[in-house]
Coordinates of C-alpha atoms and ligand atoms in Angstrom, one line a residue:
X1 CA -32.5 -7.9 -15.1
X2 CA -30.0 -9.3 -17.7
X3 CA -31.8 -7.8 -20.4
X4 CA -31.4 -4.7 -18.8
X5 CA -28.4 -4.2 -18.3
X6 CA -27.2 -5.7 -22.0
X7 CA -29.4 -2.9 -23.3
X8 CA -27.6 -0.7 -21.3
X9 CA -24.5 -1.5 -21.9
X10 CA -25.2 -1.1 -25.9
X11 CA -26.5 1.8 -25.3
X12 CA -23.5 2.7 -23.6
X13 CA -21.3 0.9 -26.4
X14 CA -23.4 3.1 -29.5
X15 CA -23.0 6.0 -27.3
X16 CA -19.5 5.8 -26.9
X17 CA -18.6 5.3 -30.5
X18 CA -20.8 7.6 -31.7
X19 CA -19.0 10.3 -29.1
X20 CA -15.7 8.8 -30.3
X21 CA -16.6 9.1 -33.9
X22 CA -17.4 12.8 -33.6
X23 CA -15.2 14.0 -30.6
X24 CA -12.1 11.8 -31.5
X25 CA -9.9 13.7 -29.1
X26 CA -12.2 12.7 -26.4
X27 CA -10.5 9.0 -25.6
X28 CA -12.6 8.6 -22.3
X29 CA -15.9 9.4 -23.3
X30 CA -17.5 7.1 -20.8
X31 CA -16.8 9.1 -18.4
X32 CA -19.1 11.8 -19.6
X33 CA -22.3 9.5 -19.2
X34 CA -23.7 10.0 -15.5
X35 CA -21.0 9.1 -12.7
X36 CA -17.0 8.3 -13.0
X37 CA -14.6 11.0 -13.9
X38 CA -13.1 11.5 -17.1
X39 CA -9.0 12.6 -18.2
X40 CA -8.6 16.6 -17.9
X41 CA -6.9 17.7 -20.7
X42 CA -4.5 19.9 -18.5
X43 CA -2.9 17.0 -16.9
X44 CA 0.1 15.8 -18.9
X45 CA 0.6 12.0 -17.2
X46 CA 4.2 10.8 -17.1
X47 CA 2.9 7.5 -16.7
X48 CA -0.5 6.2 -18.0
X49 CA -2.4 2.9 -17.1
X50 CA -5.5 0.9 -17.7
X51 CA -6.8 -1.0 -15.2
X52 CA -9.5 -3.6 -16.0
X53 CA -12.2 -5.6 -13.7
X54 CA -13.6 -8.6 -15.4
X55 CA -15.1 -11.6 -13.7
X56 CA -12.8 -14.8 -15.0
X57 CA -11.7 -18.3 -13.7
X58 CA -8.2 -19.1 -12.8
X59 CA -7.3 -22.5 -12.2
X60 CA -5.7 -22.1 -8.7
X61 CA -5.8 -26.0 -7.8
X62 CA -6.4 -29.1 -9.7
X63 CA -9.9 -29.7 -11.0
X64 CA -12.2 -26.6 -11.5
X65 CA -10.8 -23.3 -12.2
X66 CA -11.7 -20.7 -9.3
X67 CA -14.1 -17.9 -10.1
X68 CA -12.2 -14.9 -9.2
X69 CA -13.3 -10.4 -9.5
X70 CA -9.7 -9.9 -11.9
X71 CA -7.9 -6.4 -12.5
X72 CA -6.1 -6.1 -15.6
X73 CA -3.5 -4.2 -16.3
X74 CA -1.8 -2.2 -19.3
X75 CA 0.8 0.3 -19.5
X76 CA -0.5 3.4 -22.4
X77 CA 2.3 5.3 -21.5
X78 CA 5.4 5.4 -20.1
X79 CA 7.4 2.4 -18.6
X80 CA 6.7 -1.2 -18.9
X81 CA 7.6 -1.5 -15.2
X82 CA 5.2 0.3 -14.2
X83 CA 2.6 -2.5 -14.6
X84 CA 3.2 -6.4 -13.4
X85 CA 0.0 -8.6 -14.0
X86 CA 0.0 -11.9 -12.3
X87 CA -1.5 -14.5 -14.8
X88 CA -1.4 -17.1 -12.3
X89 CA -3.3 -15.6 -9.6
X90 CA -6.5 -13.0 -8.5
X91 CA -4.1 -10.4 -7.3
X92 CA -4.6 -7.5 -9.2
X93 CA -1.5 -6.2 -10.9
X94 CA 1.7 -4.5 -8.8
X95 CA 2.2 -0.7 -10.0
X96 CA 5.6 0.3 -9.7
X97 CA 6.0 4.2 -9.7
X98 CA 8.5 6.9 -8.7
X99 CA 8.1 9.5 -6.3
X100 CA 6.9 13.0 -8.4
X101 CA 5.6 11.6 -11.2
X102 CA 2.3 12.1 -12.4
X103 CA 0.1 9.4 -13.5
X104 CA -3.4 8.4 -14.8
X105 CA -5.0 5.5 -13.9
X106 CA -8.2 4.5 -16.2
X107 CA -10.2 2.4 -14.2
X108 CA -13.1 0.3 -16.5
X109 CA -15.0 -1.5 -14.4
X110 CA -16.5 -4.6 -16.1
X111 CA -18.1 -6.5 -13.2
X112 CA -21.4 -7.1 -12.4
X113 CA -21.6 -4.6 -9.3
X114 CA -20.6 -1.3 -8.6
X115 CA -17.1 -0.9 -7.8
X116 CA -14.3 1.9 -6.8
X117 CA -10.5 1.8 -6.3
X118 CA -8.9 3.3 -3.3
X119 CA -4.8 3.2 -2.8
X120 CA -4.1 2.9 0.4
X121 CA -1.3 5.1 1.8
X122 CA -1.2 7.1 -1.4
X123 CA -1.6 11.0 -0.8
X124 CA -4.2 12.1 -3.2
X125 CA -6.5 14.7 -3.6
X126 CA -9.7 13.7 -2.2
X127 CA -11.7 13.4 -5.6
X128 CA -8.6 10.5 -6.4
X129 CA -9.1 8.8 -3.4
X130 CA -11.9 6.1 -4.1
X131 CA -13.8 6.9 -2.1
X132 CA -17.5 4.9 -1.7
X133 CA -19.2 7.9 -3.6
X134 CA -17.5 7.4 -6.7
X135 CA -18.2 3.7 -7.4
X136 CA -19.3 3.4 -10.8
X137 CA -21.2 0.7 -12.4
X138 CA -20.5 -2.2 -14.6
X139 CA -19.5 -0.7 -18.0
X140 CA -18.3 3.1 -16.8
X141 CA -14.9 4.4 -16.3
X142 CA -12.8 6.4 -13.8
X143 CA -10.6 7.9 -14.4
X144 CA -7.7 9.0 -11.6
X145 CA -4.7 11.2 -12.2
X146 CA -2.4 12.4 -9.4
X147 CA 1.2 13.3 -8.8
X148 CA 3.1 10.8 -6.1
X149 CA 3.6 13.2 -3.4
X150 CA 4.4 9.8 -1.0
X151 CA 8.2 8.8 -0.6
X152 CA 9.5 5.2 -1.3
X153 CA 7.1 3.0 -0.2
X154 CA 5.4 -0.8 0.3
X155 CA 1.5 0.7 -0.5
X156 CA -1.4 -1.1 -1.7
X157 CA -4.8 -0.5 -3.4
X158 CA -8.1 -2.3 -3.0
X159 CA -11.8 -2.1 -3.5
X160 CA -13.7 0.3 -1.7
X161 CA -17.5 0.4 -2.6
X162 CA -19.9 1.1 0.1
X163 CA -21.3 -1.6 1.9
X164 CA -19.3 -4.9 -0.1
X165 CA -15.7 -3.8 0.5
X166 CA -14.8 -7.1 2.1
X167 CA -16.6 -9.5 -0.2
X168 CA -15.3 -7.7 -3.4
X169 CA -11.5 -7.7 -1.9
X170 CA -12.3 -11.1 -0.6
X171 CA -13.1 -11.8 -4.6
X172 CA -9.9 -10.4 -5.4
X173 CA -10.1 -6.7 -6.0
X174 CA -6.7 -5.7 -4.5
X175 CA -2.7 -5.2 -5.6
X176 CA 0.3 -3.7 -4.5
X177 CA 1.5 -0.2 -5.2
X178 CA 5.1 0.2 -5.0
X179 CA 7.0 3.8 -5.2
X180 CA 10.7 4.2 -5.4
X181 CA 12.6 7.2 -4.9
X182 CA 16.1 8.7 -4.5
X183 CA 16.8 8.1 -1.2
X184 CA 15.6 4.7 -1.6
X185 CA 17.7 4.1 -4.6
X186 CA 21.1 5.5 -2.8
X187 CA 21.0 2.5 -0.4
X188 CA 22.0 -0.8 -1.7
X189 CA 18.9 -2.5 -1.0
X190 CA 18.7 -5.7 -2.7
X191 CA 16.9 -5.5 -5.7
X192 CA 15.1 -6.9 -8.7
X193 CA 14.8 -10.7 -8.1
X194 CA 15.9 -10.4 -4.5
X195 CA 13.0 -7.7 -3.5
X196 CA 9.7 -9.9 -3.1
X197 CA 6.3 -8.9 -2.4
X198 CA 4.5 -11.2 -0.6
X199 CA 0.4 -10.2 0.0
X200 CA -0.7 -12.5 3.2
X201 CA -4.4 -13.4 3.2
X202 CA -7.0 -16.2 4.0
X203 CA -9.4 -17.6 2.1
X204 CA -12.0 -20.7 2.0
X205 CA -12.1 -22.8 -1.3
X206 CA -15.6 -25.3 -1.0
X207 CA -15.0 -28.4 -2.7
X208 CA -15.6 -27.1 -6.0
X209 CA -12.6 -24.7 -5.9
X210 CA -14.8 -22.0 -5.2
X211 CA -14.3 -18.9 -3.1
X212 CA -16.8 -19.3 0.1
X213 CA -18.0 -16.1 1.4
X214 CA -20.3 -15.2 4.3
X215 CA -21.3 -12.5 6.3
X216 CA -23.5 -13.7 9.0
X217 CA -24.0 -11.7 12.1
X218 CA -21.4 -13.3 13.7
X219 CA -18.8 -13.1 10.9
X220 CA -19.2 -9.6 10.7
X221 CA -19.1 -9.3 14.4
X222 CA -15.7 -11.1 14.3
X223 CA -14.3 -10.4 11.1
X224 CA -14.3 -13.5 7.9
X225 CA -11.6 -15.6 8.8
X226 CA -10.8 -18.1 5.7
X227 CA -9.4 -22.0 6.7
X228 CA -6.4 -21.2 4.6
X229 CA -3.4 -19.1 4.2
X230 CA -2.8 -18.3 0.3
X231 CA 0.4 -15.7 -0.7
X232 CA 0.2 -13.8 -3.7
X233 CA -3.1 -15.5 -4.0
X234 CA -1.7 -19.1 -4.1
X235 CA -2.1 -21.8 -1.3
X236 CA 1.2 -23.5 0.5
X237 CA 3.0 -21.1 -0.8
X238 CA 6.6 -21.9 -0.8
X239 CA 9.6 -19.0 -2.3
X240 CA 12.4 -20.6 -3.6
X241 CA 15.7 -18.2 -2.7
X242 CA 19.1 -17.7 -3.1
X243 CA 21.7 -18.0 -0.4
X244 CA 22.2 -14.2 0.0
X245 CA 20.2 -11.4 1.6
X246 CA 16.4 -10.4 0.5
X247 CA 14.1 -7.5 0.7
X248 CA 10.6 -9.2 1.7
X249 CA 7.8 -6.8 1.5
X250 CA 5.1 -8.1 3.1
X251 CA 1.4 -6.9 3.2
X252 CA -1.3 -8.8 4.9
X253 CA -4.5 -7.8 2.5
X254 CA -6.7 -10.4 4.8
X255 CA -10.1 -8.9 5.8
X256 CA -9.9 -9.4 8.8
X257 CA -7.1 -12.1 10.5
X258 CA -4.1 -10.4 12.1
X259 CA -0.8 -12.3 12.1
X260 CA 1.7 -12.4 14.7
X261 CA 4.9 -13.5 12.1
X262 CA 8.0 -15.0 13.3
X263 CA 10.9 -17.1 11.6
X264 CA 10.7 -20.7 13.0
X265 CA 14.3 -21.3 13.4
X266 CA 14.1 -18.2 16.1
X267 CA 16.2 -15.8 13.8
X268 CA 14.6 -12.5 14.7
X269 CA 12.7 -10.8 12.0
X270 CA 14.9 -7.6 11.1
X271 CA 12.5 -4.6 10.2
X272 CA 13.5 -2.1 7.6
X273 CA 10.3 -0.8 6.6
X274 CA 6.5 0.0 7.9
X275 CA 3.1 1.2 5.8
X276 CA 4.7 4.4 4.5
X277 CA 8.5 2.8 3.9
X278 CA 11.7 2.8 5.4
X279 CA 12.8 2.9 9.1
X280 CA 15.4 5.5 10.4
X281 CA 17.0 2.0 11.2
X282 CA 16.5 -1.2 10.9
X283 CA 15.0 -3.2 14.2
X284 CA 14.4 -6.3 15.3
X285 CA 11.7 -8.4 17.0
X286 CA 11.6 -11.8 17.9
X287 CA 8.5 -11.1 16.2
X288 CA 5.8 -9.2 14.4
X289 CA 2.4 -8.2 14.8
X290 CA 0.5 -7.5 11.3
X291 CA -2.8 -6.4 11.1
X292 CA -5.2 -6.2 8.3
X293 CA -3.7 -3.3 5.7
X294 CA -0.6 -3.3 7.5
X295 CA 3.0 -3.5 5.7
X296 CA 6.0 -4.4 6.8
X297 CA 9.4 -5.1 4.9
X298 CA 11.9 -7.1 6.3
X299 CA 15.7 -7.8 5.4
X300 CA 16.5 -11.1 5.6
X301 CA 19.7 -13.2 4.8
X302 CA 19.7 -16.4 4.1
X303 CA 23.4 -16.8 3.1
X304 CA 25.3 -19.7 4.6
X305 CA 22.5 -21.9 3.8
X306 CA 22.9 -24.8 2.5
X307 CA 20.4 -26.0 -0.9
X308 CA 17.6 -27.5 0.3
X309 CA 17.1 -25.8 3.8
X310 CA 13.4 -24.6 4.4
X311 CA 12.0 -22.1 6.7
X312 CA 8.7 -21.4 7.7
X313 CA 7.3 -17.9 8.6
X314 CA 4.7 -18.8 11.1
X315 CA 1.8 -16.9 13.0
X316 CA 2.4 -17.2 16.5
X317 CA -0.3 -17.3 19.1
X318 CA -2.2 -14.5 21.1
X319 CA -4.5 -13.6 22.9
X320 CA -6.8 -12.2 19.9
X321 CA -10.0 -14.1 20.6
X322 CA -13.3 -12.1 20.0
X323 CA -14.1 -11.6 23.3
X324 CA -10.4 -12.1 25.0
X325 CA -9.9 -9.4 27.9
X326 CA -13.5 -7.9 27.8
X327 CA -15.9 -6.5 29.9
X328 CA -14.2 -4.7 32.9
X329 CA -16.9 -5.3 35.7
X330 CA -18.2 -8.8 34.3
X331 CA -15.2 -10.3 35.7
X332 CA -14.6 -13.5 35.5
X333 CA -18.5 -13.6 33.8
X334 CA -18.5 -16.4 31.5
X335 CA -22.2 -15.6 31.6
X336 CA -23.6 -14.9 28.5
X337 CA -20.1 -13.9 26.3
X338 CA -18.6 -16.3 27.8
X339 CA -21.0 -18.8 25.8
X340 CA -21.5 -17.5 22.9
X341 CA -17.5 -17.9 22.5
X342 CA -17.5 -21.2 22.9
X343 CA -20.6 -21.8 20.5
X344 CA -18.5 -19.7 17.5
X345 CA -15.5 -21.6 18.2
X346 CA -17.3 -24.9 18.7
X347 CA -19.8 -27.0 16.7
X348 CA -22.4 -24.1 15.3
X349 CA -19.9 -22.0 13.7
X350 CA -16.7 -24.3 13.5
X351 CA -14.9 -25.6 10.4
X352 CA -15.8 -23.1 7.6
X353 CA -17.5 -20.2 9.1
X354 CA -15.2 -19.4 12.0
X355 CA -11.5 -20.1 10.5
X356 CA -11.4 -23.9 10.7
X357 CA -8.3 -24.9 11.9
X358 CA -7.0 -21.6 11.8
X359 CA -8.6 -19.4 14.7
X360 CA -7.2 -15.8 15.1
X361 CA -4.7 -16.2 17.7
X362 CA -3.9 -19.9 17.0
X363 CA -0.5 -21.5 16.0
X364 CA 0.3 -22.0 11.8
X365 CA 2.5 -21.7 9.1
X366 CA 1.9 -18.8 6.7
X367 CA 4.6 -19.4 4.2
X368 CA 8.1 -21.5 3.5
X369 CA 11.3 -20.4 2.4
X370 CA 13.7 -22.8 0.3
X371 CA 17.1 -21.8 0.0
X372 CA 16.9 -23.6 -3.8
X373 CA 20.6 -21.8 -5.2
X374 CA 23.8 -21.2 -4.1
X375 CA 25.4 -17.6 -4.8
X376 CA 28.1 -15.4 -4.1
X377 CA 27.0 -12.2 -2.6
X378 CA 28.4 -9.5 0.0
X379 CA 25.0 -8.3 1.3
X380 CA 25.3 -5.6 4.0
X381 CA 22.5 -4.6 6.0
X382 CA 22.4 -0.9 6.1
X383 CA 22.8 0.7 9.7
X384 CA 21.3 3.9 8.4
X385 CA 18.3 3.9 6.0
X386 CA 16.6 7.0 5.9
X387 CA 16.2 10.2 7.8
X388 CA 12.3 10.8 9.8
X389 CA 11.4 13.6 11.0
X390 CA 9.5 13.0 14.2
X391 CA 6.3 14.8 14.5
X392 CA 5.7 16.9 18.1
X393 CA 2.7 17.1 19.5
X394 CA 3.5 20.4 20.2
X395 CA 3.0 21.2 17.0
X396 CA -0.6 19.7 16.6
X397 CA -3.3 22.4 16.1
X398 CA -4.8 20.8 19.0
X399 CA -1.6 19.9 21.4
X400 CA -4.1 20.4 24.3
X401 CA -7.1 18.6 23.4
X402 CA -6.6 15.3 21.0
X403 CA -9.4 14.4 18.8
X404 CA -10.8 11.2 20.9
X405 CA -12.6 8.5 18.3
X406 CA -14.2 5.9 20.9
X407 CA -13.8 2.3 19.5
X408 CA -17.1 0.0 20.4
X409 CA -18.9 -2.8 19.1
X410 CA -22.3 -2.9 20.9
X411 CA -26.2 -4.1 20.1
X412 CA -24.7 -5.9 16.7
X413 CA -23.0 -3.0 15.4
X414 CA -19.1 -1.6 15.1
X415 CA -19.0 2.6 15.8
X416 CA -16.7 5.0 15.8
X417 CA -17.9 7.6 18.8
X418 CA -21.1 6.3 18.7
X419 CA -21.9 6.8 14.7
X420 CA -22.2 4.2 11.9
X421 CA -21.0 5.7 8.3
X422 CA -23.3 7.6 6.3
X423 CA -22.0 9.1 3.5
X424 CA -22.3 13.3 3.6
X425 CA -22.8 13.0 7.1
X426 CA -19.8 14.9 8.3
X427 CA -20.1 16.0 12.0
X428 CA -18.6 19.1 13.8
X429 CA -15.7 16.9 15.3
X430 CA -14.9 15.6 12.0
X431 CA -13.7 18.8 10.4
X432 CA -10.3 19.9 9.9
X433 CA -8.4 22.6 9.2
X434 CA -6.1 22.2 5.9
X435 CA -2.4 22.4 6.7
X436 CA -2.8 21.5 9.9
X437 CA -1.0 19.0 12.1
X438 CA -3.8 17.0 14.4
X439 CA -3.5 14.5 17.5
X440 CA -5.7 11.9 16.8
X441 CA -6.4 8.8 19.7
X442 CA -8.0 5.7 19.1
X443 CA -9.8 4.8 22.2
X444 CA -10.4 1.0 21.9
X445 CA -12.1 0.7 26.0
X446 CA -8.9 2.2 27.9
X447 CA -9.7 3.7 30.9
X448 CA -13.4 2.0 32.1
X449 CA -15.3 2.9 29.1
X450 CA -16.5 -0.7 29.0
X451 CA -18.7 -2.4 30.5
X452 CA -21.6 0.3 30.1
X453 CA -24.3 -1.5 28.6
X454 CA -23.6 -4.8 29.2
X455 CA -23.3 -5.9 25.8
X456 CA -20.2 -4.4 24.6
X457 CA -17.7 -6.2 23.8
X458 CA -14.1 -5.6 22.9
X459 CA -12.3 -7.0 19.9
X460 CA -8.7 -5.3 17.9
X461 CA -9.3 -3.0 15.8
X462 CA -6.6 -1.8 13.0
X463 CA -7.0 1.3 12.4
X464 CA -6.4 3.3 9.1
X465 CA -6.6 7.0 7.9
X466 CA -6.6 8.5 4.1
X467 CA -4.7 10.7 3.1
X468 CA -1.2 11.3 4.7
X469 CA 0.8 9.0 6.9
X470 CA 1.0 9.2 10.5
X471 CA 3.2 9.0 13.3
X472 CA 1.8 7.0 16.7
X473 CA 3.0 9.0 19.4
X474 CA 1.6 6.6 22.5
X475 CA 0.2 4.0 23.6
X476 CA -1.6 3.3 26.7
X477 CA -3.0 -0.1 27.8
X478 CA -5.7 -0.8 30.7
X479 CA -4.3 -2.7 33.2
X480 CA -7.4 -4.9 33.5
X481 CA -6.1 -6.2 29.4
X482 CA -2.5 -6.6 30.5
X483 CA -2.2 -10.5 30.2
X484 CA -3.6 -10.5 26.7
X485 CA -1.4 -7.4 25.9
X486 CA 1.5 -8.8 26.6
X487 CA 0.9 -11.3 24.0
X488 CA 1.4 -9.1 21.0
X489 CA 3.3 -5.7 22.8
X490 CA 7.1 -6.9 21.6
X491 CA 5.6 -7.1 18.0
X492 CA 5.0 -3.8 17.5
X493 CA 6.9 -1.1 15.0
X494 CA 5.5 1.8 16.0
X495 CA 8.8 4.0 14.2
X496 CA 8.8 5.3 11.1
X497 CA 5.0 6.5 8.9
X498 CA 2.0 4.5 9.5
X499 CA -1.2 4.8 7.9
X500 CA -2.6 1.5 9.9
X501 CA -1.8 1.2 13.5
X502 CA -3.5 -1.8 15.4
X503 CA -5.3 -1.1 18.9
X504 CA -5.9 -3.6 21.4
X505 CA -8.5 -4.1 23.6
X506 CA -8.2 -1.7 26.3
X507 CA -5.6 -0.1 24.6
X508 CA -5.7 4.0 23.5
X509 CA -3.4 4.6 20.8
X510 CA -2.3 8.4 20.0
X511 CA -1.1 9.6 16.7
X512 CA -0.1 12.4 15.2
X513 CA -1.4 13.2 11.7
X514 CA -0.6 16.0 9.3
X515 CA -3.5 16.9 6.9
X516 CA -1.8 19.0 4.3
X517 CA -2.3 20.0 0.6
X518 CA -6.2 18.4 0.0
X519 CA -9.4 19.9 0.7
X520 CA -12.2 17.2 1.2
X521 CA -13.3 13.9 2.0
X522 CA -10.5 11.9 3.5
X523 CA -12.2 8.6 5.4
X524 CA -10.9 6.5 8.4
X525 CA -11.9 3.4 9.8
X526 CA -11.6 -0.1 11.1
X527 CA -9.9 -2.0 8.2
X528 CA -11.2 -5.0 9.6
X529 CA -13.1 -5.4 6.3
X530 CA -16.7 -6.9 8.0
X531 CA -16.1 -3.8 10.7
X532 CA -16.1 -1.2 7.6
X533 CA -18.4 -2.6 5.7
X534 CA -20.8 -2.8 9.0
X535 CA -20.3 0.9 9.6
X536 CA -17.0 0.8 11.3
X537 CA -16.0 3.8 9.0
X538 CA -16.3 7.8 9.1
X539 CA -15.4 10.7 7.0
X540 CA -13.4 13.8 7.7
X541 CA -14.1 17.2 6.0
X542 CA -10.7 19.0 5.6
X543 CA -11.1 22.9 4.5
Ligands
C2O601 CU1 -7.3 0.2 2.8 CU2 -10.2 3.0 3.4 O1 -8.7 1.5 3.1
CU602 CU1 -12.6 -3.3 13.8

């Protein structure tokens, strides 16, 4: 096998400098050999990047260094900014764009598997999207360019490769994408070292430092759930800050655990921004829910501090167990659900496999603040912070008749009405006019769809669609999953553009969802990582 593919790779190597020797305009050769995509010599990028995957070890704690799937960054044109690698972690870098400008991104993928990059949020054309078809081995190139249509934003990018998204983002394959804009840039946000990014996610280190992975039947079934919270790919991770107000941007890029945040001192957690940027106005919540691919950016002030004080943001519990609220006509049946739960969270599948101390729903701190320097600053807090315009359901293409996409997990296996992914497999239902404005609802067992079968059971589901951002226009809960609903309703921000949304068992969640500019494959699914990899994932065809 190794011998293989090193006789590939020189073949590839001689091939490419032979190419580059004869065709010297042609800088991205690679992408002429079988798959990837290769620059257009009509687009004239404003900014151009590298991004590089490489397998390397980072020493993350004491003792041996951490094996980690690395991006790379470099900036080949335009601003530095636009590119900020972090040396001391497996995040992949930040990008930093504006709104309108148009960029290439030169993706080389080093690794030793077949790999794509998909930017979440982003408005692309479908071709741009990474999407699973366009993975490309170890040793080819793709190569992206697209203008950023999306306003100021908190976006992110990740791996997307058919079948291993979760382990290769659990490996590290994700970063943050952060566009600015005019409107953005008229507020006086706080900025520079006072606007922090802070990617929430889980992990298991064994007691070599290494990254433990598994996808056993019941991991997938659940979702991974590491023993430990690392931020920005570190473990107790602790900000220092100054005694004035911040912009905290905060993305939770965890396969599968979904956080319910909240200060510890009980100072509500103001809300200025969702997935696709700022609120109308700001909000608050006593606290947050944030499921996996979700952002949020909060404003928070911690002048009047004094050096030395520490807060903690802290997940608060829920009601988010596997098989919490389920079954409508098993009531009360702690037949055969009933012990498989308490085998997962119990001896078989305790400590490493099922979240260790750290179950979904339980009670822990994600990350502390420490007021560590005193300054002078007038912060103000924005009443006003950008204008929305609210979608209508009138408007939909299909006001009268949403598009229904029934949420189940039955038999072993995560569908979206009924169907596993396949890719070219598009379905009648899963075509869509261009230019058209579409109600979409998520059906996750509302109304007595459960139950059928016997064997279905009924877990939260984030769910996410490519392309545009949304709007969620309802939200309708079955009364039989009321109690664990009420865990997790106040936590909601269901304003502003969303490309996410989270629905709970029993729960049906309507959006509204323009589809404009882009022909093609645009996908949506669970972002529960196990759930899309295990088939929790569809295409639509827009023409
Ligand atoms: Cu963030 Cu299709 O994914
Ligand atoms: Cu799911």
């Amino acid at each position: 096998m190794i011998n293989i593919q090193r006789r590939r790779l020189l073949k590839f190597a001689g091939l490419t400098a032979a190419m580059a020797a004869v065709y010297p305009f042609l800088s991205y050769a690679e992408g002429m050999i079988g798959m990837g995509n290769q620059a257009s010599s009509d687009f004239d990028p404003d900014v151009e990047i590298e991004l590089k995957q490489e397998v390397v070890d980072i020493p993350i704690f004491r003792g041996p260094e951490t094996r980690v799937w690395k991006v790379f960054g470099k900036v080949l044109k335009g601003p530095e900014t636009a590119i900020v690698n972090h040396a001391e972690s497996y995040i992949a870098p930040t990008i930093q764009l504006q709104k309108g400008q148009k960029v290439r991104i030169i993706l080389k993928n080093n690794l030793p598997a077949q790999s794509i990059l998909h930017w979440h949020g982003l408005h692309v054309p479908s071709k741009m999207d990474g999407n699973p078809m366009y993975a490309i081995n170890q040793g080819q190139t793709f190569v992206y360019e697209f203008k950023v249509l999306n306003r100021a934003g908190f976006y992110w990018y990740h791996a997307h490769t058919h079948g291993v998204t979760a382990k290769q983002v659990y490996s590290g394959l994700a970063g943050l994408f952060i566009v600015s804009d005019q409107e953005e840039q008229a507020l006086d946000l706080p900025k520079g070292e006072y606007d922090v990014a802070l990617a929430i996610q889980d992990r298991t280190f064994d007691d070599q430092n290494q990254l433990y992975y598994n996808n056993h039947m019941m991991q997938r079934m659940q979702g991974f759930l590491g023993n430990q919270i690392v931020v920005n790919g570190q473990p107790d991770y602790v900000l220092p800050v100054a005694s004035r107000a911040y912009r905290l941007r905060l993305l939770n890029g965890s396969n599968s655990r979904i956080y319910k945040l909240a200060w510890d001192d009980g100072t509500p957690m103001t809300v200025i921004g969702v997935d696709g940027g700022l609120l109308e106005r700001p909000e608050r919540h006593a606290y947050i829910m944030l499921a996996p691919g979700e952002r949020r950016e909060i404003w928070m002030d911690f002048s009047g501090k004094a050096v030395g004080t520490e807060l903690t943001l802290r997940s608060l519990s829920f009601d988010g167990s596997m098989f919490g609220g389920m079954m409508g006509g098993m009531h009360g049946g702690m037949g055969m659900m009933g012990r498989m739960r308490g085998r997962m969270m119990g001896g078989m599948h305790g400590g490493m496999m099922s979240g260790g101390d750290l179950p979904l729903g339980g009670d822990y701190a994600v990350l502390k603040v420490r007021v560590s320097k005193q300054v002078q600053a007038q912060d103000k807090l924005p009443e006003h912070l950008s204008a929305i315009k609210p979608l209508r359901l009138q408007d939909a293409a299909n006001a009268d008749s949403p598009r229904n996409i029934l949420l189940s997990m039955r038999h072993m296996s995560a569908l979206l009405n009924g169907r596993s992914y396949a890719m070219d497999d598009i379905r009648d239902d899963e075509i869509i006019p261009v230019n058209t404005l579409q109600a979409i609802a998520f059906d996750n067992g509302f109304g007595g769809g459960m139950g059928m079968g016997g064997m279905m059971m009924s877990m939260p589901h984030p769910m996410h669609m490519h392309g545009e951002q949304f709007q969620v226009l309802k939200r309708e809960i079955d009364p039989r999953f009321r109690a664990g609903y009420e865990t997790v309703e106040a936590g909601f921000v269901d304003g502003g553009w969303k490309d996410t949304v989270l629905v709970m068992p029993g729960e049906k969640v309507t959006v509204l969802k323009p589809f404009n500019d882009y022909k093609g494959v645009f996908m949506y699914h669970c972002h529960n990582l196990e759930h899309e990899d295990m088939g929790m994932m569809r295409d639509f065809l827009v023409k």
